[in-house]
Coordinates of N, CA and C in Angstrom, one line a residue:
X1 N 161.3 -86.0 63.6 CA 161.5 -87.0 64.8 C 160.9 -88.2 64.4
X2 N 161.7 -89.2 64.5 CA 161.3 -90.6 64.1 C 160.4 -91.1 65.2
X3 N 159.4 -91.8 64.8 CA 158.4 -92.4 65.8 C 158.7 -93.8 66.0
X4 N 158.2 -94.2 67.2 CA 158.4 -95.7 67.4 C 157.6 -96.5 66.5
X5 N 157.9 -97.7 66.2 CA 156.9 -98.5 65.3 C 155.5 -98.7 65.9
X6 N 155.3 -98.7 67.2 CA 154.0 -98.8 67.9 C 154.2 -98.2 69.4
X7 N 153.1 -98.0 70.0 CA 153.0 -97.4 71.4 C 152.1 -98.3 72.2
X8 N 152.2 -99.6 71.9 CA 151.4 -100.7 72.7 C 152.0 -100.6 74.1
X9 N 153.2 -100.7 74.4 CA 153.8 -100.6 75.7 C 153.4 -99.5 76.6
X10 N 153.4 -98.3 75.9 CA 153.1 -97.1 76.6 C 151.7 -97.2 77.1
X11 N 150.8 -97.6 76.1 CA 149.2 -97.6 76.4 C 149.0 -98.7 77.6
X12 N 149.8 -99.8 77.4 CA 149.4 -100.8 78.5 C 150.0 -100.5 79.9
X13 N 151.2 -99.8 79.9 CA 151.5 -99.3 81.2 C 150.6 -98.1 81.7
X14 N 150.1 -97.2 80.8 CA 149.2 -96.1 81.2 C 148.0 -96.8 82.0
X15 N 147.6 -97.8 81.5 CA 146.3 -98.4 82.2 C 146.7 -99.6 83.0
X16 N 147.9 -99.7 83.5 CA 148.4 -100.6 84.5 C 148.0 -102.0 84.2
X17 N 148.1 -102.5 82.9 CA 147.7 -103.9 82.5 C 149.2 -104.5 82.4
X18 N 149.0 -105.8 82.7 CA 150.1 -106.8 82.5 C 150.1 -107.2 81.0
X19 N 151.1 -107.8 80.4 CA 151.2 -108.4 79.1 C 150.1 -109.4 79.0
X20 N 150.0 -110.2 80.0 CA 149.0 -111.4 80.0 C 147.6 -110.9 80.1
X21 N 147.4 -109.8 80.8 CA 145.9 -109.3 80.8 C 145.5 -108.6 79.3
X22 N 146.6 -108.0 78.7 CA 146.4 -107.4 77.4 C 146.3 -108.7 76.4
X23 N 147.1 -109.9 76.5 CA 146.8 -110.8 75.7 C 145.4 -111.4 75.8
X24 N 144.9 -111.5 76.9 CA 143.6 -112.1 77.4 C 142.4 -111.2 76.7
X25 N 142.7 -109.8 76.8 CA 141.7 -108.9 76.4 C 141.6 -108.9 74.8
X26 N 143.0 -108.9 74.1 CA 143.1 -108.8 72.8 C 142.4 -110.1 72.0
X27 N 142.8 -111.2 72.7 CA 142.3 -112.5 72.2 C 143.2 -113.0 71.1
X28 N 143.5 -114.3 71.0 CA 144.1 -114.7 69.9 C 145.6 -114.5 70.0
X29 N 146.1 -114.0 71.0 CA 147.6 -113.8 71.0 C 148.1 -114.2 72.6
X30 N 149.3 -114.6 72.5 CA 149.9 -115.0 73.8 C 150.6 -113.7 74.4
X31 N 150.9 -113.9 75.7 CA 151.7 -113.0 76.4 C 153.0 -112.6 75.7
X32 N 153.6 -113.8 75.3 CA 154.9 -113.6 74.5 C 154.5 -112.7 73.3
X33 N 153.5 -113.1 72.6 CA 153.3 -112.2 71.3 C 153.2 -110.7 71.8
X34 N 152.5 -110.4 72.8 CA 152.4 -109.1 73.1 C 153.8 -108.3 73.4
X35 N 154.6 -109.1 74.2 CA 156.0 -108.8 74.4 C 156.8 -108.5 73.1
X36 N 156.7 -109.4 72.0 CA 157.3 -109.2 70.8 C 156.7 -108.0 70.1
X37 N 155.5 -107.8 70.2 CA 154.8 -106.5 69.5 C 155.4 -105.2 70.2
X38 N 155.5 -105.3 71.5 CA 156.0 -104.1 72.3 C 157.4 -103.9 72.0
X39 N 158.2 -104.9 71.8 CA 159.6 -104.7 71.4 C 160.0 -104.6 70.1
X40 N 159.0 -104.5 69.3 CA 159.3 -104.2 67.8 C 159.8 -105.6 67.0
X41 N 159.8 -106.8 67.6 CA 160.2 -107.9 67.2 C 159.4 -108.6 66.2
X42 N 158.0 -108.2 66.2 CA 157.0 -108.8 65.3 C 156.0 -107.7 65.2
X43 N 155.4 -107.7 64.0 CA 154.4 -106.8 63.7 C 153.1 -107.5 63.9
X44 N 152.1 -106.9 64.6 CA 150.9 -107.7 64.8 C 150.0 -107.7 63.4
X45 N 149.3 -108.8 63.3 CA 148.4 -108.9 62.0 C 147.3 -107.9 62.2
X46 N 146.7 -107.6 61.2 CA 145.7 -106.6 61.1 C 144.6 -106.7 62.3
X47 N 143.9 -107.9 62.4 CA 142.9 -108.2 63.4 C 143.6 -107.8 64.9
X48 N 144.7 -108.3 65.1 CA 145.3 -108.1 66.3 C 145.6 -106.5 66.6
X49 N 146.1 -105.8 65.5 CA 146.5 -104.5 65.6 C 145.1 -103.6 65.8
X50 N 143.9 -104.1 65.2 CA 142.6 -103.5 65.4 C 142.2 -103.8 67.0
X51 N 142.4 -104.9 67.3 CA 142.1 -105.3 68.6 C 142.9 -104.4 69.7
X52 N 144.1 -104.1 69.6 CA 144.9 -103.3 70.4 C 144.4 -101.7 70.3
X53 N 143.9 -101.4 69.2 CA 143.4 -100.0 69.1 C 142.1 -99.9 69.8
X54 N 141.2 -100.8 69.6 CA 139.9 -100.9 70.4 C 140.1 -100.9 71.8
X55 N 141.0 -101.9 72.4 CA 141.4 -101.9 73.7 C 141.8 -100.7 74.2
X56 N 142.7 -99.9 73.6 CA 143.3 -98.8 74.3 C 142.5 -97.5 73.9
X57 N 141.5 -97.8 73.0 CA 140.6 -96.6 72.5 C 141.4 -95.5 72.0
X58 N 142.3 -95.9 71.1 CA 143.0 -94.9 70.3 C 142.9 -95.3 68.8
X59 N 143.1 -94.2 67.9 CA 143.2 -94.4 66.5 C 144.4 -95.4 66.2
X60 N 144.2 -96.3 65.4 CA 145.3 -97.2 64.9 C 146.5 -96.5 64.3
X61 N 146.3 -95.2 63.7 CA 147.4 -94.4 63.1 C 148.1 -93.8 64.3
X62 N 147.6 -93.6 65.5 CA 148.3 -93.3 66.5 C 149.0 -94.2 67.2
X63 N 148.4 -95.3 67.4 CA 149.0 -96.5 68.0 C 150.2 -97.1 67.3
X64 N 150.1 -97.0 66.1 CA 151.1 -97.6 65.2 C 151.7 -96.5 64.4
X65 N 152.1 -95.4 65.0 CA 152.6 -94.2 64.2 C 153.7 -94.5 63.4
X66 N 154.8 -95.3 64.0 CA 155.9 -95.5 63.3 C 155.8 -96.4 62.1
X67 N 154.9 -97.3 62.2 CA 154.7 -98.2 61.1 C 153.8 -97.4 60.0
X68 N 152.9 -96.5 60.4 CA 152.2 -95.7 59.4 C 153.3 -94.8 58.8
X69 N 154.2 -94.0 59.6 CA 155.2 -93.2 58.9 C 156.1 -94.0 57.9
X70 N 156.4 -95.2 58.2 CA 157.3 -96.0 57.2 C 156.5 -96.4 56.1
X71 N 155.2 -96.9 56.2 CA 154.4 -97.2 55.2 C 154.2 -96.0 54.2
X72 N 154.0 -94.8 54.8 CA 153.8 -93.6 54.0 C 155.2 -93.4 53.1
X73 N 156.2 -93.4 53.9 CA 157.4 -93.2 53.1 C 157.9 -94.2 51.9
X74 N 157.5 -95.4 52.2 CA 157.8 -96.4 51.3 C 156.7 -96.2 50.0
X75 N 155.6 -95.9 50.4 CA 154.6 -95.7 49.4 C 154.7 -94.4 48.5
X76 N 155.2 -93.4 49.0 CA 155.6 -92.2 48.3 C 156.6 -92.6 47.3
X77 N 157.7 -93.3 47.7 CA 158.7 -93.8 46.7 C 158.0 -94.5 45.7
X78 N 157.2 -95.4 45.9 CA 156.5 -96.1 44.8 C 155.7 -95.4 44.1
X79 N 154.9 -94.5 44.6 CA 154.0 -93.6 43.8 C 154.6 -92.7 42.9
X80 N 155.8 -92.2 43.3 CA 156.7 -91.4 42.4 C 157.3 -92.2 41.3
X81 N 157.7 -93.5 41.5 CA 158.2 -94.3 40.6 C 157.1 -94.6 39.5
X82 N 156.0 -95.0 40.1 CA 154.8 -95.4 39.1 C 154.4 -94.2 38.2
X83 N 154.4 -93.0 38.8 CA 154.0 -91.7 37.9 C 155.0 -91.5 36.9
X84 N 156.4 -91.7 37.3 CA 157.4 -91.5 36.3 C 157.4 -92.3 35.2
X85 N 156.8 -93.6 35.4 CA 156.9 -94.7 34.4 C 155.6 -94.6 33.4
X86 N 154.7 -93.7 33.8 CA 153.6 -93.5 32.7 C 154.1 -92.9 31.7
X87 N 153.3 -93.2 30.5 CA 153.8 -92.7 29.2 C 153.5 -91.1 29.2
X88 N 154.4 -90.4 28.6 CA 153.9 -89.0 28.4 C 153.1 -88.7 27.3
X89 N 152.8 -87.5 27.2 CA 151.9 -87.0 26.1 C 150.5 -87.1 26.2
X90 N 149.8 -87.2 25.1 CA 148.2 -87.2 25.2 C 147.8 -88.4 26.1
X91 N 146.8 -88.2 26.9 CA 146.3 -89.1 27.9 C 144.9 -89.6 27.5
X92 N 144.6 -90.9 27.7 CA 143.3 -91.3 27.7 C 142.6 -91.1 28.9
X93 N 141.4 -91.2 29.2 CA 140.6 -91.0 30.3 C 141.2 -91.8 31.4
X94 N 141.5 -93.0 31.2 CA 142.0 -94.0 32.3 C 143.4 -93.5 32.8
X95 N 144.2 -93.2 31.9 CA 145.5 -92.8 32.1 C 145.6 -91.5 32.9
X96 N 144.6 -90.5 32.4 CA 144.5 -89.2 33.0 C 143.9 -89.4 34.5
X97 N 143.1 -90.3 34.7 CA 142.6 -90.4 36.1 C 143.7 -91.1 37.0
X98 N 144.4 -91.9 36.4 CA 145.5 -92.6 37.2 C 146.6 -91.5 37.5
X99 N 147.0 -90.9 36.6 CA 148.0 -89.6 36.8 C 147.4 -88.7 37.8
X100 N 146.2 -88.3 37.7 CA 145.8 -87.4 38.8 C 145.8 -88.1 40.1
X101 N 145.3 -89.3 40.2 CA 145.2 -90.1 41.4 C 146.7 -90.0 42.2
X102 N 147.6 -90.4 41.3 CA 149.0 -90.5 41.8 C 149.6 -89.2 42.3
X103 N 149.2 -88.1 41.4 CA 149.6 -86.8 41.9 C 149.2 -86.5 43.2
X104 N 147.8 -86.6 43.2 CA 147.2 -86.3 44.6 C 147.8 -87.1 45.8
X105 N 147.9 -88.4 45.6 CA 148.6 -89.3 46.6 C 149.9 -88.7 47.0
X106 N 150.8 -88.3 46.0 CA 152.1 -88.0 46.2 C 152.0 -86.7 47.2
X107 N 151.2 -85.7 46.8 CA 151.0 -84.5 47.5 C 150.6 -84.7 48.8
X108 N 149.7 -85.7 49.1 CA 149.2 -85.8 50.4 C 150.3 -86.5 51.3
X109 N 151.1 -87.5 50.6 CA 152.1 -88.1 51.4 C 153.3 -87.4 51.7
X110 N 153.7 -86.4 50.8 CA 154.7 -85.6 50.9 C 154.7 -84.6 52.1
X111 N 153.4 -84.2 52.6 CA 153.2 -83.2 53.6 C 153.8 -83.6 54.9

C-alpha cells in the first residue's frame, strides 16, 4: 500500500488545530506553507519537518512515511547500482568494507 507523502493534516485535525495555529507553533512558516505541506505541493525543510514531528509528538518516519518510503526506494536502486559498479575480484580492506556496507544497506532497504 502506498503511503501519503506526509500525515501533517491528519495530525493537525486530530488535535483540532488550524493551519495558522500550526504555523505559529512550528515557527518560521506561514499558514500558506502549512497548506502546501499538507497538500504535498511542497516538502518542508528539515528544521520545519522536525518541528512538525515535535509538535505532534510523533516519529518523523511516521509523520513523513510516504517521503521515507520514496527515499528508501530510490536509495535501494542507487545502492544496487553502486554495488554492481564495484570492481570484482580480490578486495582491499576499504573496498571490502564498502561492499559489506552496501550489501547490508540493500538487505535492510529491501525488507
